[in-house]
Short mmCIF file of C-alpha atoms in Angstrom, two decimals:
data_model
loop_
_atom_site.label_atom_id
_atom_site.label_comp_id
_atom_site.label_asym_id
_atom_site.label_seq_id
_atom_site.Cartn_x
_atom_site.Cartn_y
_atom_site.Cartn_z
CA MET A 29 0.00 0.00 0.00
CA LEU A 30 2.91 2.33 0.76
CA ALA A 31 4.34 1.63 -2.69
CA LEU A 32 1.02 2.34 -4.38
CA ALA A 33 0.70 5.60 -2.47
CA LEU A 34 4.18 6.57 -3.63
CA LEU A 35 3.24 5.82 -7.24
CA GLY A 36 0.22 8.05 -7.00
CA THR A 37 2.36 10.89 -5.70
CA GLY A 38 4.91 10.49 -8.45
CA CYS A 39 2.25 10.48 -11.14
CA GLY A 40 0.78 13.65 -9.71
CA GLU A 41 4.12 15.44 -9.84
CA GLN A 42 4.65 14.39 -13.41
CA SER A 43 1.35 15.68 -14.72
CA GLY A 44 1.63 19.21 -13.34
CA ALA A 45 2.68 22.43 -15.04
CA ARG A 46 4.70 22.30 -18.21
CA ALA A 47 8.41 22.54 -17.71
CA GLY A 48 10.36 25.42 -19.20
CA GLY A 49 12.99 27.94 -18.34
CA GLU A 50 16.57 28.63 -19.23
CA PRO A 51 18.11 26.13 -21.67
CA GLY A 52 20.89 23.93 -20.42
CA GLY A 53 21.68 20.75 -18.55
CA THR A 54 22.29 17.06 -19.21
CA LEU A 55 19.86 14.20 -18.67
CA VAL A 56 21.50 10.80 -18.17
CA ILE A 57 19.21 7.83 -18.79
CA SER A 58 20.42 4.53 -17.36
CA THR A 59 19.28 1.69 -19.62
CA THR A 60 20.03 -2.00 -20.07
CA ARG A 61 20.34 -2.23 -23.83
CA ASP A 62 22.16 -0.63 -26.70
CA PRO A 63 19.74 0.65 -29.37
CA GLY A 64 21.21 -1.73 -31.93
CA THR A 65 20.38 0.60 -34.82
CA LEU A 66 19.46 4.25 -35.29
CA PHE A 67 18.04 3.69 -38.77
CA PRO A 68 14.26 4.10 -38.36
CA PRO A 69 13.11 1.31 -40.75
CA PHE A 70 15.05 -1.24 -38.67
CA VAL A 71 14.25 0.05 -35.18
CA ALA A 72 13.23 -2.89 -32.98
CA THR A 73 14.11 -1.82 -29.43
CA THR A 74 12.55 0.70 -27.08
CA GLN A 75 15.92 2.41 -26.69
CA ALA A 76 16.23 2.88 -30.45
CA LYS A 77 12.72 4.29 -30.64
CA GLN A 78 13.44 6.75 -27.82
CA ILE A 79 16.55 8.05 -29.57
CA THR A 80 15.38 8.11 -33.19
CA GLU A 81 12.21 10.00 -32.23
CA GLN A 82 14.44 12.81 -30.94
CA ILE A 83 16.68 12.87 -34.04
CA TYR A 84 14.00 12.50 -36.73
CA ASP A 85 10.45 13.84 -37.12
CA TYR A 86 7.10 12.45 -38.18
CA LEU A 87 4.80 14.56 -40.30
CA ALA A 88 2.55 14.65 -37.22
CA ASP A 89 2.52 12.50 -34.10
CA VAL A 90 -0.18 11.03 -31.87
CA GLY A 91 -1.05 13.28 -28.92
CA THR A 92 -0.91 12.54 -25.22
CA ASP A 93 -4.51 11.24 -25.15
CA LEU A 94 -3.59 8.35 -27.52
CA ASN A 95 -6.59 9.18 -29.71
CA THR A 96 -5.44 7.92 -33.11
CA HIS A 97 -8.75 8.63 -34.83
CA ASP A 98 -9.01 12.39 -34.25
CA GLU A 99 -6.37 14.20 -36.30
CA LYS A 100 -7.01 17.43 -34.37
CA GLY A 101 -5.18 15.97 -31.38
CA PHE A 102 -2.01 15.14 -33.31
CA ARG A 103 1.14 17.17 -32.68
CA ARG A 104 2.40 18.89 -35.81
CA GLU A 105 6.01 18.16 -36.62
CA LEU A 106 7.28 18.42 -40.22
CA ALA A 107 3.79 19.20 -41.46
CA ASP A 108 2.32 22.59 -40.56
CA GLY A 109 -1.03 21.66 -42.09
CA TRP A 110 -2.94 19.17 -44.24
CA ARG A 111 -6.09 18.77 -46.29
CA TRP A 112 -8.23 15.87 -47.49
CA SER A 113 -9.53 15.42 -51.00
CA PRO A 114 -13.35 15.61 -51.40
CA ASP A 115 -13.59 11.80 -51.62
CA SER A 116 -11.19 11.29 -48.66
CA MET A 117 -9.02 9.00 -50.74
CA SER A 118 -5.99 11.28 -50.72
CA LEU A 119 -4.37 13.43 -48.07
CA ALA A 120 -2.05 16.35 -48.83
CA PHE A 121 0.41 17.55 -46.19
CA HIS A 122 2.22 20.88 -46.30
CA ILE A 123 5.84 20.78 -45.13
CA ASN A 124 6.87 23.58 -42.78
CA PRO A 125 9.08 25.75 -45.05
CA ARG A 126 11.45 26.42 -42.13
CA ALA A 127 12.20 22.70 -41.61
CA ARG A 128 15.86 21.84 -42.15
CA TRP A 129 17.98 18.72 -41.96
CA HIS A 130 20.82 18.84 -39.49
CA ASP A 131 23.24 19.46 -42.37
CA GLY A 132 21.33 22.61 -43.34
CA ARG A 133 19.45 21.26 -46.37
CA ALA A 134 15.72 22.03 -46.61
CA VAL A 135 13.19 19.26 -45.92
CA THR A 136 10.99 18.73 -48.98
CA ALA A 137 8.14 16.58 -50.26
CA ARG A 138 10.77 14.49 -52.05
CA ASP A 139 12.06 13.34 -48.64
CA VAL A 140 8.58 12.13 -47.73
CA GLN A 141 8.12 10.37 -51.06
CA PHE A 142 11.54 8.73 -50.73
CA THR A 143 10.87 7.61 -47.14
CA PHE A 144 7.57 5.99 -48.14
CA GLY A 145 9.09 4.22 -51.13
CA LEU A 146 12.02 2.92 -49.10
CA ASN A 147 9.84 1.55 -46.30
CA LYS A 148 7.33 0.12 -48.77
CA ASN A 149 10.05 -1.81 -50.61
CA PRO A 150 9.88 -5.44 -49.39
CA ALA A 151 13.52 -5.91 -50.34
CA LEU A 152 14.54 -3.58 -47.51
CA GLY A 153 12.74 -5.66 -44.87
CA GLY A 154 11.70 -2.65 -42.81
CA HIS A 155 9.31 -3.06 -39.87
CA ALA A 156 6.78 -0.51 -41.16
CA HIS A 157 6.10 -2.38 -44.41
CA SER A 158 2.85 -4.01 -43.26
CA LEU A 159 1.54 -0.74 -41.81
CA LEU A 160 1.69 0.91 -45.23
CA ALA A 161 -0.45 -1.62 -47.09
CA ASN A 162 -3.37 0.79 -47.52
CA ILE A 163 -1.19 3.56 -48.98
CA ASP A 164 -0.87 3.15 -52.73
CA SER A 165 1.61 5.93 -53.47
CA VAL A 166 2.93 9.36 -52.52
CA THR A 167 3.04 12.10 -55.14
CA MET A 168 4.44 15.64 -54.95
CA PRO A 169 2.63 18.39 -56.90
CA ASP A 170 5.18 20.85 -55.53
CA SER A 171 8.30 20.79 -53.38
CA LEU A 172 6.46 21.24 -50.07
CA THR A 173 3.35 19.11 -50.68
CA PRO A 174 3.49 15.32 -50.39
CA VAL A 175 0.14 13.69 -51.23
CA PHE A 176 -0.74 10.24 -49.87
CA TRP A 177 -3.12 8.15 -51.99
CA PHE A 178 -5.10 5.39 -50.27
CA ARG A 179 -6.42 2.10 -51.60
CA GLU A 180 -9.55 2.15 -49.45
CA LYS A 181 -11.18 4.12 -46.67
CA SER A 182 -10.21 3.18 -43.14
CA LEU A 183 -10.07 4.76 -39.70
CA THR A 184 -6.27 4.63 -39.65
CA ARG A 185 -5.54 6.51 -42.89
CA PHE A 186 -4.34 9.66 -41.16
CA LEU A 187 -2.36 7.76 -38.54
CA ASN A 188 -0.58 5.61 -41.11
CA ALA A 189 0.33 8.55 -43.30
CA ALA A 190 1.32 10.99 -40.56
CA ALA A 191 2.79 9.00 -37.70
CA GLN A 192 4.16 5.65 -38.87
CA LEU A 193 7.22 6.94 -40.72
CA LEU A 194 10.07 9.02 -39.36
CA ILE A 195 11.00 11.05 -42.42
CA LEU A 196 14.48 10.39 -43.85
CA PRO A 197 16.76 12.65 -45.93
CA ALA A 198 16.61 11.59 -49.57
CA HIS A 199 19.78 13.50 -50.42
CA GLN A 200 21.76 11.35 -47.96
CA LEU A 201 20.28 7.92 -48.68
CA GLU A 202 18.69 7.61 -52.11
CA LYS A 203 21.91 6.73 -53.95
CA ILE A 204 22.91 4.03 -51.45
CA PRO A 205 22.05 0.47 -52.62
CA LEU A 206 19.56 -1.45 -50.46
CA ASP A 207 22.14 -4.11 -49.65
CA SER A 208 24.40 -1.43 -48.23
CA LEU A 209 21.59 0.09 -46.18
CA ARG A 210 20.87 -3.29 -44.66
CA SER A 211 24.48 -3.84 -43.66
CA SER A 212 25.91 -0.38 -43.02
CA VAL A 213 23.82 2.74 -42.49
CA PRO A 214 25.49 6.17 -42.51
CA ALA A 215 25.39 8.39 -39.43
CA PRO A 216 21.91 9.86 -38.86
CA ILE A 217 21.02 13.22 -40.39
CA GLY A 218 17.63 14.15 -38.99
CA SER A 219 15.36 17.15 -38.66
CA GLY A 220 14.48 16.67 -34.99
CA ARG A 221 15.15 18.93 -32.04
CA PHE A 222 18.21 16.85 -31.11
CA ARG A 223 21.07 15.66 -33.30
CA LEU A 224 23.41 12.72 -32.75
CA ARG A 225 26.76 13.70 -31.18
CA LYS A 226 28.29 10.33 -30.32
CA TRP A 227 27.41 6.64 -30.28
CA ASP A 228 29.80 4.34 -28.44
CA LYS A 229 28.14 1.04 -29.29
CA GLY A 230 27.36 -1.09 -26.28
CA ALA A 231 28.20 1.76 -23.90
CA SER A 232 26.34 5.02 -24.57
CA VAL A 233 24.51 7.26 -27.03
CA GLU A 234 24.70 11.05 -26.74
CA ILE A 235 22.42 13.53 -28.48
CA VAL A 236 22.63 17.33 -28.28
CA ALA A 237 20.16 20.14 -28.90
CA ASP A 238 19.79 21.37 -32.47
CA THR A 239 20.10 25.02 -31.51
CA SER A 240 18.49 26.42 -34.66
CA ASN A 241 15.70 23.89 -35.03
CA TYR A 242 12.55 25.02 -36.81
CA ARG A 243 10.37 23.70 -33.94
CA GLY A 244 12.43 25.50 -31.32
CA ARG A 245 15.59 24.64 -29.45
CA ALA A 246 15.35 21.72 -27.04
CA THR A 247 15.49 22.99 -23.47
CA LEU A 248 18.08 20.40 -22.43
CA ASP A 249 21.58 20.72 -23.86
CA ARG A 250 22.03 16.99 -24.20
CA VAL A 251 20.65 13.57 -23.33
CA ILE A 252 22.82 10.49 -22.76
CA TRP A 253 21.63 6.87 -22.77
CA SER A 254 24.17 5.01 -20.65
CA VAL A 255 24.08 1.23 -21.10
CA SER A 256 24.45 -1.14 -18.14
CA PRO A 257 24.41 -4.93 -18.59
CA GLU A 258 21.69 -5.54 -16.00
CA LEU A 259 18.71 -3.66 -14.56
CA THR A 260 20.16 -3.93 -11.05
CA THR A 261 23.26 -2.06 -12.19
CA ALA A 262 21.18 0.49 -14.07
CA VAL A 263 19.09 1.21 -10.97
CA THR A 264 22.18 1.43 -8.78
CA ARG A 265 23.47 4.21 -11.03
CA LEU A 266 20.30 6.21 -10.31
CA PHE A 267 20.69 5.80 -6.55
CA SER A 268 24.39 6.69 -6.69
CA GLY A 269 23.70 9.90 -8.63
CA ASP A 270 25.49 8.77 -11.79
CA ALA A 271 22.20 8.80 -13.72
CA ASP A 272 19.01 10.86 -13.64
CA LEU A 273 16.43 8.41 -14.93
CA VAL A 274 15.76 4.69 -15.15
CA GLU A 275 12.58 2.96 -16.27
CA GLY A 276 11.12 -0.38 -15.28
CA LEU A 277 11.58 -0.09 -11.51
CA ARG A 278 10.65 -3.15 -9.45
CA PRO A 279 8.83 -3.14 -6.09
CA ASP A 280 12.07 -3.34 -4.08
CA ASP A 281 13.49 -0.44 -6.09
CA VAL A 282 10.45 1.74 -5.40
CA ARG A 283 10.61 1.03 -1.68
CA GLN A 284 14.29 2.04 -1.66
CA LEU A 285 13.54 5.12 -3.75
CA ALA A 286 10.92 6.27 -1.24
CA ARG A 287 13.72 6.72 1.29
CA ASP A 288 15.73 9.03 -1.00
CA SER A 289 14.60 12.67 -0.84
CA ASN A 290 16.36 13.47 -4.14
CA LEU A 291 14.31 11.04 -6.21
CA LYS A 292 10.72 10.71 -7.38
CA THR A 293 8.66 8.33 -9.50
CA ILE A 294 6.49 8.62 -12.57
CA ALA A 295 3.81 5.93 -12.90
CA LEU A 296 2.32 5.24 -16.32
CA PRO A 297 -0.23 2.68 -17.52
CA GLY A 298 1.43 -0.46 -18.79
CA MET A 299 1.90 -0.61 -22.56
CA ASP A 300 3.65 -3.96 -22.71
CA TYR A 301 3.05 -7.50 -21.57
CA VAL A 302 5.17 -10.57 -20.96
CA PHE A 303 3.95 -13.88 -22.29
CA LEU A 304 4.99 -17.50 -22.62
CA ARG A 305 4.99 -18.11 -26.36
CA PHE A 306 4.51 -21.64 -27.71
CA ASN A 307 6.18 -22.51 -30.99
CA LEU A 308 3.58 -24.34 -33.07
CA ARG A 309 6.23 -25.48 -35.57
CA ASP A 310 9.08 -27.93 -35.14
CA PRO A 311 12.26 -25.99 -34.26
CA ALA A 312 14.30 -28.46 -36.31
CA ASN A 313 12.08 -28.16 -39.39
CA GLY A 314 9.70 -25.25 -39.76
CA ASN A 315 7.66 -27.13 -42.34
CA ARG A 316 6.50 -29.63 -39.74
CA PRO A 317 4.18 -29.10 -36.76
CA HIS A 318 5.74 -28.97 -33.32
CA PRO A 319 5.63 -32.44 -31.73
CA LEU A 320 3.96 -30.97 -28.62
CA PHE A 321 2.56 -27.51 -29.18
CA ALA A 322 0.78 -28.09 -32.46
CA ASP A 323 -1.79 -29.82 -30.22
CA ARG A 324 -4.35 -27.19 -29.14
CA THR A 325 -5.61 -29.33 -26.25
CA LEU A 326 -2.10 -29.71 -24.83
CA ARG A 327 -1.53 -25.95 -25.01
CA ARG A 328 -4.80 -25.42 -23.19
CA ALA A 329 -3.82 -27.93 -20.51
CA ILE A 330 -0.48 -26.22 -19.90
CA THR A 331 -2.19 -22.82 -19.73
CA MET A 332 -4.68 -24.11 -17.17
CA SER A 333 -1.77 -25.55 -15.15
CA LEU A 334 -0.29 -22.14 -14.39
CA ASN A 335 -1.58 -19.96 -11.59
CA ARG A 336 -0.79 -16.62 -13.18
CA GLU A 337 -2.05 -14.55 -10.24
CA THR A 338 0.41 -16.30 -7.93
CA LEU A 339 3.25 -15.90 -10.40
CA VAL A 340 2.64 -12.17 -10.75
CA ARG A 341 2.31 -11.53 -7.01
CA SER A 342 5.48 -13.52 -6.30
CA VAL A 343 7.59 -11.54 -8.76
CA LEU A 344 5.96 -8.11 -9.09
CA ASP A 345 3.73 -7.73 -6.04
CA THR A 346 0.99 -5.21 -6.93
CA PHE A 347 2.99 -3.62 -9.75
CA ALA A 348 1.45 -5.75 -12.50
CA LEU A 349 -1.78 -7.42 -13.55
CA VAL A 350 -2.54 -10.64 -15.40
CA PRO A 351 -3.52 -9.60 -18.96
CA VAL A 352 -6.96 -10.35 -20.35
CA GLY A 353 -5.30 -11.58 -23.55
CA PRO A 354 -2.82 -10.25 -26.15
CA VAL A 355 -3.53 -6.64 -25.22
CA VAL A 356 -3.18 -4.13 -22.39
CA ARG A 357 -5.85 -2.31 -20.43
CA ALA A 358 -4.64 1.15 -21.49
CA TYR A 359 -6.67 0.96 -24.70
CA SER A 360 -10.28 2.08 -24.60
CA THR A 361 -11.12 -0.95 -26.76
CA THR A 362 -9.97 -3.40 -24.08
CA ASP A 363 -12.71 -5.05 -22.02
CA ALA A 364 -11.06 -5.45 -18.61
CA SER A 365 -13.62 -8.10 -17.66
CA GLY A 366 -12.32 -10.44 -20.36
CA SER A 367 -10.06 -13.32 -19.40
CA GLN A 368 -7.81 -16.09 -20.57
CA LEU A 369 -8.36 -19.76 -19.78
CA PRO A 370 -8.61 -20.00 -15.98
CA PHE A 371 -6.16 -21.68 -13.66
CA ASP A 372 -7.64 -25.16 -13.13
CA SER A 373 -5.14 -27.84 -12.16
CA VAL A 374 -7.80 -30.54 -11.87
CA GLY A 375 -9.18 -29.77 -15.32
CA ALA A 376 -5.66 -29.61 -16.72
CA SER A 377 -4.86 -33.04 -15.28
CA HIS A 378 -7.95 -34.51 -16.91
CA LEU A 379 -6.94 -33.03 -20.28
CA LEU A 380 -3.40 -34.39 -20.00
CA ASP A 381 -4.75 -37.83 -19.05
CA SER A 382 -7.15 -37.78 -22.00
CA LEU A 383 -4.24 -37.05 -24.35
CA GLY A 384 -2.37 -40.11 -23.07
CA TRP A 385 0.24 -38.25 -21.05
CA ALA A 386 0.33 -40.60 -18.05
CA ARG A 387 2.27 -40.06 -14.83
CA GLY A 388 5.17 -42.41 -14.19
CA ALA A 389 6.67 -43.66 -10.96
CA ARG A 390 8.34 -40.31 -10.28
CA GLY A 391 5.23 -38.32 -11.08
CA MET A 392 6.39 -37.02 -14.45
CA ARG A 393 4.26 -37.57 -17.51
CA ALA A 394 5.18 -39.51 -20.65
CA LYS A 395 3.50 -41.03 -23.70
CA ASN A 396 4.83 -43.82 -25.90
CA GLY A 397 8.19 -43.59 -24.20
CA THR A 398 8.49 -39.81 -24.72
CA ASP A 399 8.58 -37.46 -21.72
CA LEU A 400 6.31 -34.44 -21.60
CA ALA A 401 9.18 -31.97 -21.57
CA PHE A 402 10.28 -28.80 -23.31
CA SER A 403 12.80 -25.96 -23.00
CA LEU A 404 11.83 -22.41 -22.08
CA MET A 405 14.03 -19.66 -23.49
CA ILE A 406 14.51 -16.54 -21.29
CA PRO A 407 16.59 -13.43 -22.13
CA THR A 408 19.09 -12.59 -19.41
CA ASN A 409 18.41 -8.83 -19.48
CA SER A 410 15.01 -9.22 -17.80
CA PRO A 411 15.25 -9.81 -14.02
CA SER A 412 11.48 -10.30 -13.74
CA ARG A 413 11.42 -13.00 -16.39
CA ILE A 414 14.53 -14.63 -14.92
CA ARG A 415 12.77 -14.77 -11.54
CA MET A 416 9.53 -16.05 -13.04
CA GLY A 417 11.21 -18.90 -14.94
CA PRO A 418 11.83 -21.19 -11.93
CA LEU A 419 8.31 -20.50 -10.62
CA ILE A 420 6.81 -21.61 -13.91
CA GLN A 421 9.13 -24.60 -13.91
CA GLU A 422 7.96 -25.63 -10.44
CA GLN A 423 4.24 -25.19 -11.11
CA LEU A 424 4.50 -27.35 -14.23
CA ARG A 425 6.67 -29.93 -12.46
CA ARG A 426 3.79 -30.48 -10.04
CA MET A 427 1.64 -31.26 -13.06
CA GLY A 428 4.17 -33.80 -14.31
CA ILE A 429 5.66 -31.54 -16.99
CA ARG A 430 9.43 -31.10 -17.11
CA VAL A 431 10.69 -27.68 -18.18
CA THR A 432 14.34 -26.86 -18.87
CA LEU A 433 15.21 -23.18 -18.47
CA ASP A 434 17.47 -21.82 -21.18
CA ASN A 435 18.74 -18.38 -20.13
CA LEU A 436 20.30 -16.65 -23.13
CA GLU A 437 21.92 -13.34 -23.96
CA PRO A 438 19.18 -11.07 -25.44
CA SER A 439 20.50 -10.87 -28.99
CA THR A 440 20.93 -14.64 -29.13
CA ALA A 441 17.44 -15.23 -27.76
CA GLY A 442 15.95 -12.72 -30.20
CA ASP A 443 17.70 -14.32 -33.16
CA MET A 444 16.60 -17.84 -32.21
CA GLU A 445 13.03 -16.73 -31.65
CA SER A 446 12.80 -14.87 -34.97
CA ARG A 447 14.10 -17.97 -36.79
CA GLY A 448 11.71 -20.31 -34.95
CA ARG A 449 14.52 -22.21 -33.24
CA PHE A 450 12.84 -22.67 -29.87
CA ASP A 451 10.19 -24.69 -28.03
CA ALA A 452 8.79 -21.92 -25.86
CA SER A 453 9.99 -18.49 -24.82
CA LEU A 454 9.28 -15.79 -22.28
CA SER A 455 8.75 -12.85 -24.60
CA VAL A 456 7.61 -9.25 -24.31
CA TRP A 457 5.68 -7.02 -26.67
CA THR A 458 5.57 -3.27 -26.17
CA LEU A 459 2.40 -2.00 -27.81
CA PRO A 460 2.35 1.25 -29.79
CA SER A 461 -0.32 3.95 -29.68
CA ASN A 462 -2.70 1.80 -31.74
CA LEU A 463 -3.39 -1.86 -32.44
CA ASP A 464 -2.70 -1.82 -36.18
CA ASP A 465 0.41 -3.94 -35.73
CA MET A 466 -1.42 -6.79 -34.00
CA PRO A 467 -1.88 -8.84 -37.21
CA ARG A 468 1.90 -8.81 -37.63
CA ILE A 469 2.37 -10.18 -34.10
CA TRP A 470 -0.53 -12.64 -33.80
CA GLY A 471 -2.14 -12.93 -37.23
CA THR A 472 -1.41 -15.36 -40.04
CA SER A 473 0.08 -12.47 -42.03
CA GLY A 474 2.77 -12.14 -39.37
CA ILE A 475 4.25 -15.58 -40.01
CA GLY A 476 7.54 -15.53 -41.88
CA LYS A 477 9.79 -12.75 -43.12
CA ASN A 478 9.15 -9.27 -41.64
CA GLY A 479 6.52 -10.69 -39.28
CA GLY A 480 6.56 -11.01 -35.52
CA ASN A 481 4.36 -14.10 -35.19
CA TYR A 482 7.33 -16.26 -34.27
CA GLY A 483 5.17 -19.02 -32.81
CA ALA A 484 3.34 -19.40 -36.16
CA TYR A 485 -0.17 -19.21 -34.70
CA SER A 486 -2.83 -19.18 -37.40
CA ASN A 487 -6.62 -19.14 -37.15
CA PRO A 488 -8.70 -17.63 -39.99
CA THR A 489 -11.51 -16.83 -37.57
CA PHE A 490 -9.21 -14.78 -35.37
CA ASP A 491 -7.74 -13.06 -38.45
CA ALA A 492 -11.19 -12.09 -39.70
CA LEU A 493 -12.41 -10.86 -36.32
CA LEU A 494 -9.24 -8.83 -35.80
CA ASP A 495 -9.50 -7.25 -39.24
CA SER A 496 -13.13 -6.39 -38.52
CA ALA A 497 -12.20 -4.81 -35.19
CA LEU A 498 -9.39 -2.74 -36.70
CA ALA A 499 -11.76 -1.41 -39.37
CA ALA A 500 -14.67 -0.74 -36.99
CA GLU A 501 -16.01 2.64 -35.97
CA PRO A 502 -15.06 3.54 -32.36
CA ALA A 503 -18.57 2.72 -31.08
CA ASN A 504 -18.27 -0.90 -32.32
CA ALA A 505 -14.57 -1.57 -31.99
CA ARG A 506 -14.52 -2.72 -28.36
CA GLU A 507 -17.09 -5.47 -28.87
CA ARG A 508 -15.28 -6.75 -31.97
CA PHE A 509 -11.86 -6.77 -30.32
CA THR A 510 -13.36 -8.69 -27.38
CA ARG A 511 -14.66 -11.37 -29.74
CA ALA A 512 -11.26 -11.66 -31.42
CA TYR A 513 -9.46 -11.98 -28.08
CA ALA A 514 -11.89 -14.70 -26.99
CA VAL A 515 -10.87 -16.81 -30.01
CA ILE A 516 -7.13 -16.52 -29.47
CA ASN A 517 -7.51 -17.08 -25.72
CA GLU A 518 -9.35 -20.34 -26.41
CA ASP A 519 -6.62 -21.46 -28.82
CA ALA A 520 -3.87 -20.65 -26.25
CA PRO A 521 -0.92 -20.05 -28.62
CA ALA A 522 0.60 -18.25 -25.65
CA ILE A 523 0.04 -17.68 -21.95
CA TRP A 524 -0.15 -13.95 -21.22
CA LEU A 525 1.58 -13.68 -17.86
CA TYR A 526 1.78 -10.08 -16.71
CA GLU A 527 1.09 -6.52 -17.73
CA PRO A 528 3.44 -4.33 -15.66
CA ARG A 529 2.90 -0.71 -14.84
CA LYS A 530 5.67 1.47 -16.16
CA ILE A 531 7.46 2.88 -13.11
CA ILE A 532 10.16 5.43 -13.83
CA GLY A 533 12.66 6.62 -11.24
CA LEU A 534 13.76 10.20 -11.75
CA HIS A 535 15.93 12.77 -10.01
CA LYS A 536 13.88 15.67 -8.67
CA ARG A 537 16.08 18.22 -10.40
CA ILE A 538 14.53 17.11 -13.71
CA GLN A 539 11.35 19.00 -14.60
CA THR A 540 9.13 16.99 -16.92
CA THR A 541 6.17 17.72 -19.16
CA PRO A 542 3.00 15.65 -19.78
CA THR A 543 3.90 12.25 -21.18
CA ARG A 544 2.16 9.73 -23.38
CA PRO A 545 1.34 6.31 -21.85
CA ASP A 546 3.19 4.47 -24.60
CA ALA A 547 6.11 6.92 -24.85
CA TRP A 548 7.28 8.80 -21.75
CA TRP A 549 9.92 10.44 -23.98
CA PHE A 550 7.22 12.04 -26.16
CA SER A 551 8.11 15.61 -25.12
CA LEU A 552 11.67 15.01 -23.93
CA ALA A 553 12.88 18.11 -25.79
CA ASP A 554 10.76 20.24 -23.42
CA TRP A 555 12.11 18.73 -20.20
CA SER A 556 14.42 21.02 -18.28
CA ILE A 557 16.85 21.39 -15.39
CA PRO A 558 16.67 24.69 -13.46
CA PRO A 559 20.05 26.41 -13.07
CA SER A 560 19.81 25.93 -9.30
CA GLY A 561 19.68 22.16 -9.76
CA ARG A 562 22.57 21.77 -12.17
CA ILE A 563 25.67 19.75 -11.36
CA PRO A 564 29.08 19.47 -13.08
CA ARG A 565 27.93 17.00 -15.76
CA ASP A 566 25.29 19.52 -16.91
CA ARG A 567 28.01 21.54 -18.58
CA LEU A 568 28.15 20.57 -22.24
CA PRO A 569 31.68 19.64 -23.38
CA PRO A 570 33.04 21.56 -26.36
CA PRO A 571 32.16 20.01 -29.74
CA ARG A 572 34.68 17.69 -31.36
#
């Protein structure tokens, strides 16, 4: 209860008056992972998203209320205005004539056209490819007017055109072959309020204010992402004063933070969830079904064997909830009364018995001489998942199921998962401001290259219901999403374990502005440090 009270206080501080004041100061963010890439089409980590969204701009971005259907709430970035055609099948943006790339060149409609074509090209393998399916082309009647042409009407036309692509400089990239872009991307030249100063891969990334930016100078002089190998080390750097911010605090961290008068918390609704993903295909041969998990009844039995409430309380106390399915509660379309298959060990035992998985002398189950056993892959950069692994292992052992825990370095785990070389994994998905990407993660269209459906789950009924929900008017969307979630929950291609609240630890000298639930860094350029709170590292070193 003390921790929850603290979270409420922190959230209240965060949502107060907008920060401002004299420019200057350095914000050090302690994080556990290198961004991997700063090339927007390939961004796959939260750290990379945080950094690239400071260096580059969208045409317009989703506002703090996460309303992706009302374009009036979008924040204008490169575009200073837009207009729809009479039939609503094309959308013309007007580029702010003051917008400049960090090398001084003007931003033009050609940059937008180039960015769309590059991301649309399947040969590049960019992550935004599937989100652009409804956009047929981008034309440019003049140098400041890119026009998006749509294949069909949908509620997400404005979102997909305005806020799915960070605009890239054509003059820097258009003559570089795709093969070269995939293997070696040049240093970022953006139009954002920060520019890249230094990237020491595996150690830190430093960005500095673009002092003549068309949207106004960032209030902070610089922001540094400092990489630590583990969350414990990252948090220790906050407590020692070597860093100003760390996200993903655990209950023990929050209790310790409450005793430090120099620190505060920001509590945001959870926008990610951790889940146990089953691989429905044979890891040794993706053309064959998995010898265990292709069986829907077995997946259901394993799901019913896990007491998710107990798992969550044991690892995260009251700082997380069991998800209602492959979604988080922050969306207005989520019915919080929905649920997965319930914990029912007796029912699970009956299902396992009916499938022929009989208990042996030592209590473990086997069928036709084969043990009921599988390996569970866990990335080592997640303390919560590392702690949850043995608890899952023990609960399933009691049911006669043997689980081998395979703790792997994150990049290795990610590579094996994307190639389907695993039995089961403890995975995480951080959801964006809308659900358009869900087919790529859970739909049949997400199986294979450029998809994120690494477990190869496929159900045409779920696909159809999800498509219907994504195309529905706001008044009908919630009911349709609920029906789609009911189908995938019954099929149990995964066990959705926990939906954590996002708890950020922050030094009190940092003055923040209103954040977005899915992106606390949304207005990072407007954060500030009052002169009275500045320390030696706030002085910006001379440029090199």
